[in-house]
Coordinates of C-alpha atoms and ligand atoms in Angstrom, one line a residue:
X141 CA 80.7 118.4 137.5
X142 CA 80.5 118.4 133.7
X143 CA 77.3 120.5 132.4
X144 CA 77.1 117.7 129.9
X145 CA 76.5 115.5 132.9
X146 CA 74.1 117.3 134.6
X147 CA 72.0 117.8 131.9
X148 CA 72.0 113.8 131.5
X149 CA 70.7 113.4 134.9
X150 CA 69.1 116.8 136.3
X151 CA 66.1 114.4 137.2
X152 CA 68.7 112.3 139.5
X153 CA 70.0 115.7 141.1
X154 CA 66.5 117.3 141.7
X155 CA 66.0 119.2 144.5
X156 CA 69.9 118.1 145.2
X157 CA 73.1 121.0 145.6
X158 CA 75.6 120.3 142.5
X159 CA 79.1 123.0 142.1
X160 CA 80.5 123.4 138.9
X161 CA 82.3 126.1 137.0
X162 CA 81.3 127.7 133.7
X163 CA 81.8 130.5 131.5
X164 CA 79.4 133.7 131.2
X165 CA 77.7 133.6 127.9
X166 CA 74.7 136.5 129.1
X167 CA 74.0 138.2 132.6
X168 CA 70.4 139.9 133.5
X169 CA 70.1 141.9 136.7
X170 CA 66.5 142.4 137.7
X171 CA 65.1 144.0 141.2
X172 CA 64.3 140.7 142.8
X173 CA 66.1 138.3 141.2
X174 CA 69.2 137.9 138.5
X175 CA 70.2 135.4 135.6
X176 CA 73.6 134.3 134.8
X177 CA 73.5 131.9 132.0
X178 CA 76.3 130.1 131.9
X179 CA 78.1 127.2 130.0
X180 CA 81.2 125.2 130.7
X181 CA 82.0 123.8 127.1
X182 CA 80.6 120.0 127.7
X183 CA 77.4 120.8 126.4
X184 CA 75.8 123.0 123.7
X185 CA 72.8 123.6 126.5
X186 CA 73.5 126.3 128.8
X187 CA 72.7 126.7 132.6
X188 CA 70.3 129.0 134.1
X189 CA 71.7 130.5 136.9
X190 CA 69.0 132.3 139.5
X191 CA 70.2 134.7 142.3
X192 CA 69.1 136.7 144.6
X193 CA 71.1 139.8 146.7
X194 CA 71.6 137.3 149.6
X195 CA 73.3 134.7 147.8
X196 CA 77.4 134.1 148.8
X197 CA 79.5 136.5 147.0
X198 CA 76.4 139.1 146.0
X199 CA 79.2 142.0 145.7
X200 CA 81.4 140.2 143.4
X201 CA 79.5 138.4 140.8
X202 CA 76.7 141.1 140.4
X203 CA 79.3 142.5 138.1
X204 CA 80.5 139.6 136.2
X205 CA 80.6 140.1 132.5
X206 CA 80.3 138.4 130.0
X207 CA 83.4 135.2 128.7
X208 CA 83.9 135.4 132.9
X209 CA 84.5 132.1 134.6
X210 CA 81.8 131.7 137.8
X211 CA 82.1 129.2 139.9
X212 CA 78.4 127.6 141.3
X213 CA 77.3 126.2 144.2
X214 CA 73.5 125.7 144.0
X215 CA 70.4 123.2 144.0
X216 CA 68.6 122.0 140.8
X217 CA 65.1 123.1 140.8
X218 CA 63.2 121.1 137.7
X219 CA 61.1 123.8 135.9
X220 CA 58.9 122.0 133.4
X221 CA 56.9 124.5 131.8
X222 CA 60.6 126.4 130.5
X223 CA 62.7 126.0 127.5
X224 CA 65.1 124.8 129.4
X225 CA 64.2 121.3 131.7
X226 CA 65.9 122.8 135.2
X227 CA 67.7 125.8 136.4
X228 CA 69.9 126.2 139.7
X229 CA 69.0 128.5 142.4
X230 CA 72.8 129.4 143.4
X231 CA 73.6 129.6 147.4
X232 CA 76.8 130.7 146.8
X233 CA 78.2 132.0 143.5
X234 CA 82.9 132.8 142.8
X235 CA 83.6 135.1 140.1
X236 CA 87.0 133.4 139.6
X237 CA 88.1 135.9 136.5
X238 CA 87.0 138.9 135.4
X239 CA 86.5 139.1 131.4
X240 CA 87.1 142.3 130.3
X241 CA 84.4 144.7 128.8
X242 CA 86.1 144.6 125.4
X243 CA 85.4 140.7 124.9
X244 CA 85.0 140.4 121.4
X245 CA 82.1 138.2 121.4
X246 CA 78.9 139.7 122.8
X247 CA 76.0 138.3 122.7
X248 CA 74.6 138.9 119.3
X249 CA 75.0 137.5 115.4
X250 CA 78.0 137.5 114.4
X251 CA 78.7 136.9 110.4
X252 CA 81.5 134.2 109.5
X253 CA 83.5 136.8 107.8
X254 CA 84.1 138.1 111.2
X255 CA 84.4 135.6 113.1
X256 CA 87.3 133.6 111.1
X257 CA 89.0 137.1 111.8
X258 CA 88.6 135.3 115.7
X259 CA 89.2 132.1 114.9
X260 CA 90.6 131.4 118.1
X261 CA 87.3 132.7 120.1
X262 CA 84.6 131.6 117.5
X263 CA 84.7 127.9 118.8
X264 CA 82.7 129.4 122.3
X265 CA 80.1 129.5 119.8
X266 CA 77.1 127.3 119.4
X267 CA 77.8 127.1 115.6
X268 CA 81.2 126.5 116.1
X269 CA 81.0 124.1 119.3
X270 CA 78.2 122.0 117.3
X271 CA 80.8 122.1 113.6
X272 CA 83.6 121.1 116.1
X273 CA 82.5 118.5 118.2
X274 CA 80.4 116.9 115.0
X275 CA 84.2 117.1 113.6
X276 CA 85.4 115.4 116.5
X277 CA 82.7 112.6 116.4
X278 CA 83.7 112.0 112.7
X279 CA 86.8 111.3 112.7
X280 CA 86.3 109.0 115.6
X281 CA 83.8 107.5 113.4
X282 CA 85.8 107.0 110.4
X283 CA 88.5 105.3 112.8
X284 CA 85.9 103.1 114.6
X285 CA 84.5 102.2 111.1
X286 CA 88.0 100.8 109.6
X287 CA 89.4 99.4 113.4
X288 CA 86.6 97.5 113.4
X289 CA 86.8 95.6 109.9
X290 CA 90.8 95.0 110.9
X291 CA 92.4 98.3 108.5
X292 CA 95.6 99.1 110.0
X293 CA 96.4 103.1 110.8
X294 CA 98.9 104.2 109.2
X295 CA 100.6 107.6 109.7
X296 CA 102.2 108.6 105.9
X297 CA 105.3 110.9 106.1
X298 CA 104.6 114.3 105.9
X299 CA 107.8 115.4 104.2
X300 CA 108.4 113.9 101.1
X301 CA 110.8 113.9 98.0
X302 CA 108.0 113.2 95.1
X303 CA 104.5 114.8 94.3
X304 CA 102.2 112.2 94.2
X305 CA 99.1 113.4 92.4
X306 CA 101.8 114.6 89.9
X307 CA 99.6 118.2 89.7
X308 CA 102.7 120.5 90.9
X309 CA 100.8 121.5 93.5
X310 CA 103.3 121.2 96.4
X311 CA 104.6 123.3 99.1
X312 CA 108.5 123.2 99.2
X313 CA 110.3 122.5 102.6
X314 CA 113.3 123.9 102.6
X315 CA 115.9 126.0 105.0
X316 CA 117.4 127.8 102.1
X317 CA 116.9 131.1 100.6
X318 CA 118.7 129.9 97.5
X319 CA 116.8 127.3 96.0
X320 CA 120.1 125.2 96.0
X321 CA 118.1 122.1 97.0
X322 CA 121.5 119.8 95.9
X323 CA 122.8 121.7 99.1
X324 CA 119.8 121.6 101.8
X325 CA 118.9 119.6 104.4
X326 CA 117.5 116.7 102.4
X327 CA 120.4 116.9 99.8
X328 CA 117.5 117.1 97.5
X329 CA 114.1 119.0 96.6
X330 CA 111.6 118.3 99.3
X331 CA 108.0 119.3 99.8
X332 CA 104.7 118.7 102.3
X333 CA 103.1 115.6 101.1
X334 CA 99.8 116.3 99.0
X335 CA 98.7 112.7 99.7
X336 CA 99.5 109.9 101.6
X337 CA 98.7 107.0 99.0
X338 CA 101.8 105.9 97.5
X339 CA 103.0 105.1 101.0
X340 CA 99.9 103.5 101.9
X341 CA 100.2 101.4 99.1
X342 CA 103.0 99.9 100.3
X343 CA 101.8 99.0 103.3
X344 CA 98.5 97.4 102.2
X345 CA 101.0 95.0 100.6
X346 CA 102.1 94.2 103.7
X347 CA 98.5 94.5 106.2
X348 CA 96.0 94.3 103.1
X349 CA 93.9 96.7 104.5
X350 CA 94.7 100.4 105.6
X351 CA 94.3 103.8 106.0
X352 CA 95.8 107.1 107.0
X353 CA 94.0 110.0 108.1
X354 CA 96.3 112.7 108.5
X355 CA 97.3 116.8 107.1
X356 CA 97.8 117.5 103.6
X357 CA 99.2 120.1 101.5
X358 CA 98.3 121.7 98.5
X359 CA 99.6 125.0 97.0
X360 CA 96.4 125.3 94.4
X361 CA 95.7 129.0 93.9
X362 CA 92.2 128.3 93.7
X363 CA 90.6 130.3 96.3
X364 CA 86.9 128.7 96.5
X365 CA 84.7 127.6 99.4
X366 CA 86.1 123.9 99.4
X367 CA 89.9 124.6 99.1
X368 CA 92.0 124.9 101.5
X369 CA 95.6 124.8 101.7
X370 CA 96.2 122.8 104.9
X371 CA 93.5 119.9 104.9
X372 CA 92.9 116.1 106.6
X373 CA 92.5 113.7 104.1
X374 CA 91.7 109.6 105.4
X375 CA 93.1 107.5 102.5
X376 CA 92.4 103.7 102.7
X377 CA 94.1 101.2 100.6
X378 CA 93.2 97.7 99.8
X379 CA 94.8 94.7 98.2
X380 CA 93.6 92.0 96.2
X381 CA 90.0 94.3 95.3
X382 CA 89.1 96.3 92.3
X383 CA 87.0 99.3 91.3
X384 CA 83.4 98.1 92.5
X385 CA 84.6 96.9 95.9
X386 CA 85.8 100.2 96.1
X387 CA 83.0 102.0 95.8
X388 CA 81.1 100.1 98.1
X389 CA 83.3 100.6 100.6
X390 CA 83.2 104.6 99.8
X391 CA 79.2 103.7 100.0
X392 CA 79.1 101.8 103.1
X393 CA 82.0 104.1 104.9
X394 CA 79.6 107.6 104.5
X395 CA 76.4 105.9 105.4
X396 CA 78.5 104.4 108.7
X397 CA 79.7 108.2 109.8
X398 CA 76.2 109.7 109.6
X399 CA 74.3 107.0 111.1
X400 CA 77.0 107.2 114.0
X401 CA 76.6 111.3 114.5
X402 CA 72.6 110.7 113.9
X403 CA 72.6 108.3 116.8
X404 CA 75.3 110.4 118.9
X405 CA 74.9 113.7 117.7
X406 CA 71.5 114.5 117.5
X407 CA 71.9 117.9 119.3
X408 CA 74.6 119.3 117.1
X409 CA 72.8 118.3 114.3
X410 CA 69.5 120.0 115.3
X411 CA 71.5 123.0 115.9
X412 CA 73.0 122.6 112.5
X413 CA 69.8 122.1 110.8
X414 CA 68.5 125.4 112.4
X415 CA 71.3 128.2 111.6
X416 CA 73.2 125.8 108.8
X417 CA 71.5 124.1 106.2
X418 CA 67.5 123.6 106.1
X419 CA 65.9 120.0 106.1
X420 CA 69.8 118.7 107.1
X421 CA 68.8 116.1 109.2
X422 CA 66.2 114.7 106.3
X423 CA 68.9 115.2 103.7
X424 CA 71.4 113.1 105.9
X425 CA 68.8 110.4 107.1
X426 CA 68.1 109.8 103.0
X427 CA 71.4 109.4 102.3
X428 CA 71.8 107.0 105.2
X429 CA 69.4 104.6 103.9
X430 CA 69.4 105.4 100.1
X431 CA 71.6 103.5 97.2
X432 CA 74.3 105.7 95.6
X433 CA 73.8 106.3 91.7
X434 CA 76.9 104.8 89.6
X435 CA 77.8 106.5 86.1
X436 CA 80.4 106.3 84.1
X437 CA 82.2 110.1 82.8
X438 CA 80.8 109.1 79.2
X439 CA 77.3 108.9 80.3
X440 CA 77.8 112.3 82.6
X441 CA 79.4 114.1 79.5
X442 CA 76.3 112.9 77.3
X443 CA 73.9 114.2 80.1
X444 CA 75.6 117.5 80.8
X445 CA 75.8 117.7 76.3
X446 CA 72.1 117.7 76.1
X447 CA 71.7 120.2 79.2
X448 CA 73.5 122.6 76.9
X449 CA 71.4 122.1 74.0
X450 CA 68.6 122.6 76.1
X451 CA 69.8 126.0 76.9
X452 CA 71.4 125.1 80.4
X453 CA 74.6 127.2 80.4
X454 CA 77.7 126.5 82.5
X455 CA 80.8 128.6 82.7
X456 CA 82.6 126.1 80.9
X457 CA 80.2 125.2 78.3
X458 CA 82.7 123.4 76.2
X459 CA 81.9 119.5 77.0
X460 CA 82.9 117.0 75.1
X461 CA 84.9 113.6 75.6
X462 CA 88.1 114.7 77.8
X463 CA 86.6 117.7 79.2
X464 CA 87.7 118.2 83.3
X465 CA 84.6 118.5 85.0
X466 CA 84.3 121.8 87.3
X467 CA 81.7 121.9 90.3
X468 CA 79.6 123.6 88.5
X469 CA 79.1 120.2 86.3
X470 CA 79.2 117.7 89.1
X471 CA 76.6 119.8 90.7
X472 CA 74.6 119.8 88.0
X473 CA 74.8 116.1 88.0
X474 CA 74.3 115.1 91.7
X475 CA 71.9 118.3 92.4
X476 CA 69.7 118.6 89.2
X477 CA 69.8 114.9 87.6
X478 CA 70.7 112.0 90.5
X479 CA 69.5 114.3 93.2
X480 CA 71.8 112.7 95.7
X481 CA 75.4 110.9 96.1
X482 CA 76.8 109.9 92.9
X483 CA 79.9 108.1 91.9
X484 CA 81.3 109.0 88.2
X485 CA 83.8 106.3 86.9
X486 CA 85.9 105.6 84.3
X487 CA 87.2 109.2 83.7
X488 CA 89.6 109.6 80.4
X489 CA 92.9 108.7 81.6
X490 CA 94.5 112.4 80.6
X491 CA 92.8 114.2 83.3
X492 CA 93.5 111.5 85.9
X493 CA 96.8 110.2 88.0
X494 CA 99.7 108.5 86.4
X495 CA 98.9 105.4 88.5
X496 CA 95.1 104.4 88.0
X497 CA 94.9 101.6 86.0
X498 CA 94.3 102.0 82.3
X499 CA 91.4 100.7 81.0
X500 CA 90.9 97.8 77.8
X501 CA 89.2 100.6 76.0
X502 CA 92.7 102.6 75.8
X503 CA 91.2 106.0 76.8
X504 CA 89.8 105.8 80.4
X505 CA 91.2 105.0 83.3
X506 CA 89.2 103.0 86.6
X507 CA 88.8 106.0 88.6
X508 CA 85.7 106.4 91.1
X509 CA 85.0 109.9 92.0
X510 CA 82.3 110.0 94.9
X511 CA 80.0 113.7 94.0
X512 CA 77.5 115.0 96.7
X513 CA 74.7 118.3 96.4
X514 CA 76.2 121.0 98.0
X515 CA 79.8 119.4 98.1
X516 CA 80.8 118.7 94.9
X517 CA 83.9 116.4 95.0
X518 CA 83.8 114.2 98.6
X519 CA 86.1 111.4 97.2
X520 CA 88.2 110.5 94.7
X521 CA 89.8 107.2 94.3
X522 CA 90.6 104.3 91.5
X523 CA 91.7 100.8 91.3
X524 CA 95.7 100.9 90.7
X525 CA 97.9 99.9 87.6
X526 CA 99.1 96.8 88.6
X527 CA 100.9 96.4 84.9
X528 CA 104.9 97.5 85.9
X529 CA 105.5 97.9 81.7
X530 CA 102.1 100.2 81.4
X531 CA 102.6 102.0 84.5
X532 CA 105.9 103.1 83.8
X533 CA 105.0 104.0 80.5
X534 CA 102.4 105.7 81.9
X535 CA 105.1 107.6 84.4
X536 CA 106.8 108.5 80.8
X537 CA 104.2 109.8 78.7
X538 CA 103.0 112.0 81.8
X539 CA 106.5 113.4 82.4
X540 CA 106.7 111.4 86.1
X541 CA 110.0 111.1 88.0
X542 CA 110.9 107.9 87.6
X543 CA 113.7 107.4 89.5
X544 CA 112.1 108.9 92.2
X545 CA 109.7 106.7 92.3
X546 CA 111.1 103.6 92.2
X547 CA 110.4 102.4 95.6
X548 CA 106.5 102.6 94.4
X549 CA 106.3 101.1 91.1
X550 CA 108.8 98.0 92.1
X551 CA 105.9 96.7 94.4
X552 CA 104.7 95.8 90.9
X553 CA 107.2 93.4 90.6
X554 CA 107.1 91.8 94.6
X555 CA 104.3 90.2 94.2
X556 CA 101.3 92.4 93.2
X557 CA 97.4 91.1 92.8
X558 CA 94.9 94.0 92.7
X559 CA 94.8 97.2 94.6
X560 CA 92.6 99.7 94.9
X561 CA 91.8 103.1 97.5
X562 CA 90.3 105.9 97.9
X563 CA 90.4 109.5 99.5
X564 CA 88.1 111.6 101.3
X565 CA 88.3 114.6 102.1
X566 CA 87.7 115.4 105.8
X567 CA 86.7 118.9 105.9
X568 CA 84.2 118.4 102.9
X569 CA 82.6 115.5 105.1
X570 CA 82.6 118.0 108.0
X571 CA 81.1 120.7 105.7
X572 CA 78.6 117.6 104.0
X573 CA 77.0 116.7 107.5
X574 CA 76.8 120.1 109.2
X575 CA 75.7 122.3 106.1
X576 CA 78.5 124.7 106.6
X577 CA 79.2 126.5 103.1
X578 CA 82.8 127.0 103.6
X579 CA 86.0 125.0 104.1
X580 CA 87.2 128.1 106.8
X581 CA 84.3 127.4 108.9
X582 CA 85.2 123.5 109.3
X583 CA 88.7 123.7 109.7
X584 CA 90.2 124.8 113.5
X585 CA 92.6 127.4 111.6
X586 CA 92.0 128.0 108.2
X587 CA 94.5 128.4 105.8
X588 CA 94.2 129.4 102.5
X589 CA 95.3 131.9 99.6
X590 CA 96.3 134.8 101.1
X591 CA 95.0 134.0 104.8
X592 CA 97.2 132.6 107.0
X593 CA 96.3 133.8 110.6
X594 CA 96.8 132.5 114.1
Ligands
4AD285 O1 91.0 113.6 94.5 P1 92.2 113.7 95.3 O2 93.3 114.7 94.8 O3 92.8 112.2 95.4 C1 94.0 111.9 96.0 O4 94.7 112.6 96.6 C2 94.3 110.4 95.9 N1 95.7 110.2 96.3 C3 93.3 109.7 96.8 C4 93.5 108.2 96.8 O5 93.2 107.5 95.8 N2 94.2 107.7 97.8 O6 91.9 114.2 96.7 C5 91.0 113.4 97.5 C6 90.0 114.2 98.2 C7 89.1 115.0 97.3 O7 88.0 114.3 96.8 C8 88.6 116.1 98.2 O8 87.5 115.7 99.0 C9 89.8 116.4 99.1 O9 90.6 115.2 99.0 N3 90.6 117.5 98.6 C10 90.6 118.7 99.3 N4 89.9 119.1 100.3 C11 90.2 120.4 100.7 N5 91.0 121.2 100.1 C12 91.7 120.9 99.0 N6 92.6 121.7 98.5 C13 91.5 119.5 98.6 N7 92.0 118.8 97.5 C14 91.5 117.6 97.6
MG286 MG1 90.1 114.3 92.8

């Protein structure tokens, strides 16, 4: 049975005989009586394990180390006065493999610089089995929350012939060493997609309502605790709305995924809260029930202008009216002055995407970036340009392929209302609601500048 199980209903299987197979994780020989504590991977609780020299196969498993696989065969005596609610007093115990001595994780701490050098052992962790299966709830979550309001799924190519955010930041596919792209497979410069959007544009003309949720690729040399080369990114796209509905569906999407792990993942959290982030679960449970600040970048630019006359001092201490925020001034904005979730708008439409949608005051565009403590960026997103003449003088001023993207700004022309979407960044949600502090520890197998093991 699954330990995940038995833990469920050790009360029903008191004083009862229950088999089940699990993985050393610490053995303790004593002169009466031995420990094997054991775990099987369903649960973050491990089993207590009793024996004594009579037990079935005494001679094997008194020299079972630790990562071996045991099978048990033993009754579930409740034991209310210990940590743990029962334990099983084994009647007949398999060692079915032998771990050798050399198993690179012992029992003791382990930092994270290590273990992302095992990155395909670390998850037999309880830091790593709570980060993973709170990954694993999330995206369930963030599918359960769009399937249930009727968004379509939809799966954006992976290889594609344009650069969507328009930032040069693509990976190249090619099976050339040549750089004759005219003559590779494509007939034509390809590269991993660095954003599923202008697809999923189309096809909320057609459905009104989707999303994507799949890898994404971006070659930006910037080698920080929330980059990461290879990353999941869930994009939704929705017709006929504009920049406010947006944001409240950024709003009510992030208070949906923590109130489903809070009422799933209690356990993972806890153990999150303990070796992770301090006062997590009170942080989360706050931004659960709390309303997200709005600002517009004008407003942040006049805040973070008087922090520097006050003698605050930021790396980039040059802020003025087209400035490109860095973390350290979205921090400063959602740590030391909204103290929670904050969504800037209306950014100046030279730092921002060819196809946001240009503002009447001529300089800003209707973007919605989503900023949390900790975090920095968790979404960015805007209403689209739904003018075909400004967006493709738009596409011209910013030195866009046009011909390449034809496909995308002809929708303009089929019959185009409103359109607006967002995306969110999965691993910075992972990293958000577990307190990790790095993108390598959310991420099955990191890859980043430099790093590309396993
Ligand atoms: O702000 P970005 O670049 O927006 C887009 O890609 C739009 N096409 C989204 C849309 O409107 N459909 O990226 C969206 C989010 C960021 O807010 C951030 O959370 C995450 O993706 N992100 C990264 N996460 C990890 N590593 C990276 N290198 C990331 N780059 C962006
Ligand atoms: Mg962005």
């Amino acid at each position: 049975m699954d330990l995940k199980d038995l833990f469920l209903n050790y009360q029903k299987h008191e004083s009862q005989n229950v088999t089940f197979l699990g993985r050393v994780r610490s053995h303790r020989q004593g002169k009466a009586v031995s420990f094997l504590v054991l775990n099987d991977g369903t649960s973050l609780n491990d089993v207590q394990v009793v024996y004594k020299s009579e037990v079935e196969g005494f001679d094997k498993i008194k020299d079972a180390r630790v990562s071996s696989i045991v099978e048990v065969y033993g009754e579930v005596i409740v034991t209310p006065r210990k940590p743990q609610p029962f334990e099983i007093q084994a009647k007949k115990l398999v060692l079915l493999d032998q771990a050798v001595e050399e198993y690179p994780l012992q029992k003791k701490e382990h930092s994270p610089e290590f273990l992302r050098e095992i990155a395909h052992l670390r998850a037999r962790t309880k830091t790593f089995q709570s980060i993973f299966r709170l990954r694993s709830s999330l995206a369930y979550a963030i599918h359960k929350f769009f399937q249930e309001q009727n968004y379509v799924y939809v799966n954006a190519p992976i290889i594609t012939g344009n650069d969507a955010e328009g930032a040069g930041e693509a990976f190249v596919v090619t099976t050339r060493e040549d750089g004759n792209y005219e003559e590779d497979f494509f007939g034509k410069k390809a590269s991993l997609s660095v954003s599923g959007q202008l697809h999923g544009e189309s096809y909320a003309q057609a459905f009104n309502k989707i999303y994507t949720f799949g890898p994404t690729f971006r070659a930006e040399d910037s080698n920080t605790s929330r980059h990461a080369a290879e990353f999941w990114m869930i994009e939704p796209e929705i017709a006929f709305i504009d920049l406010q509905k947006n944001l409240e569906i950024i709003e009510s999407m992030v208070k949906f995924v923590i109130n489903y792990v809070m009422e799933n993942n209690l356990d993972e959290l806890k153990f999150c809260e303990k070796n992770l982030e301090f006062g997590l679960i009170e942080k989360l449970t706050k931004v659960r029930d709390a309303k997200f600040q709005v600002c517009t970048y004008e407003e942040v630019i006049n805040t973070l202008k008087i922090a520097v006359d006050e003698g605050h001092v930021f790396e980039n201490n040059d802020i003025k009216f087209g400035t490109d925020l860095g973390s350290e001034h979205e921090k400063y904005i959602c740590e030391v002055v909204y103290k929670g979730p904050t969504f800037i708008i209306n950014y100046p439409k030279d730092i921002k995407a060819f196809y946001m949608k240009q503002n009447d005051d001529n300089k800003t565009v209707a973007a919605s970036d989503l900023i949390v403590p900790g975090i920095g960026e968790l979404v960015g997103g805007s209403q689209r340009e739904d003018d075909f003449e400004k967006l493709i003088r738009r596409c011209k001023d910013m030195g866009v392929n046009i011909e390449e993207l034809d496909w995308y700004n002809n929708l303009r022309k089929y019959g185009y209302y409103k359109s607006a979407g967002f995306g969110l960044g999965f691993e910075r949600l992972v990293m958000y609601i577990t307190g990790a502090s790095n993108i390598r520890d959310v991420i099955s197998f990191p890859r980043t500048p430099n790093n590309l093991l396993f």
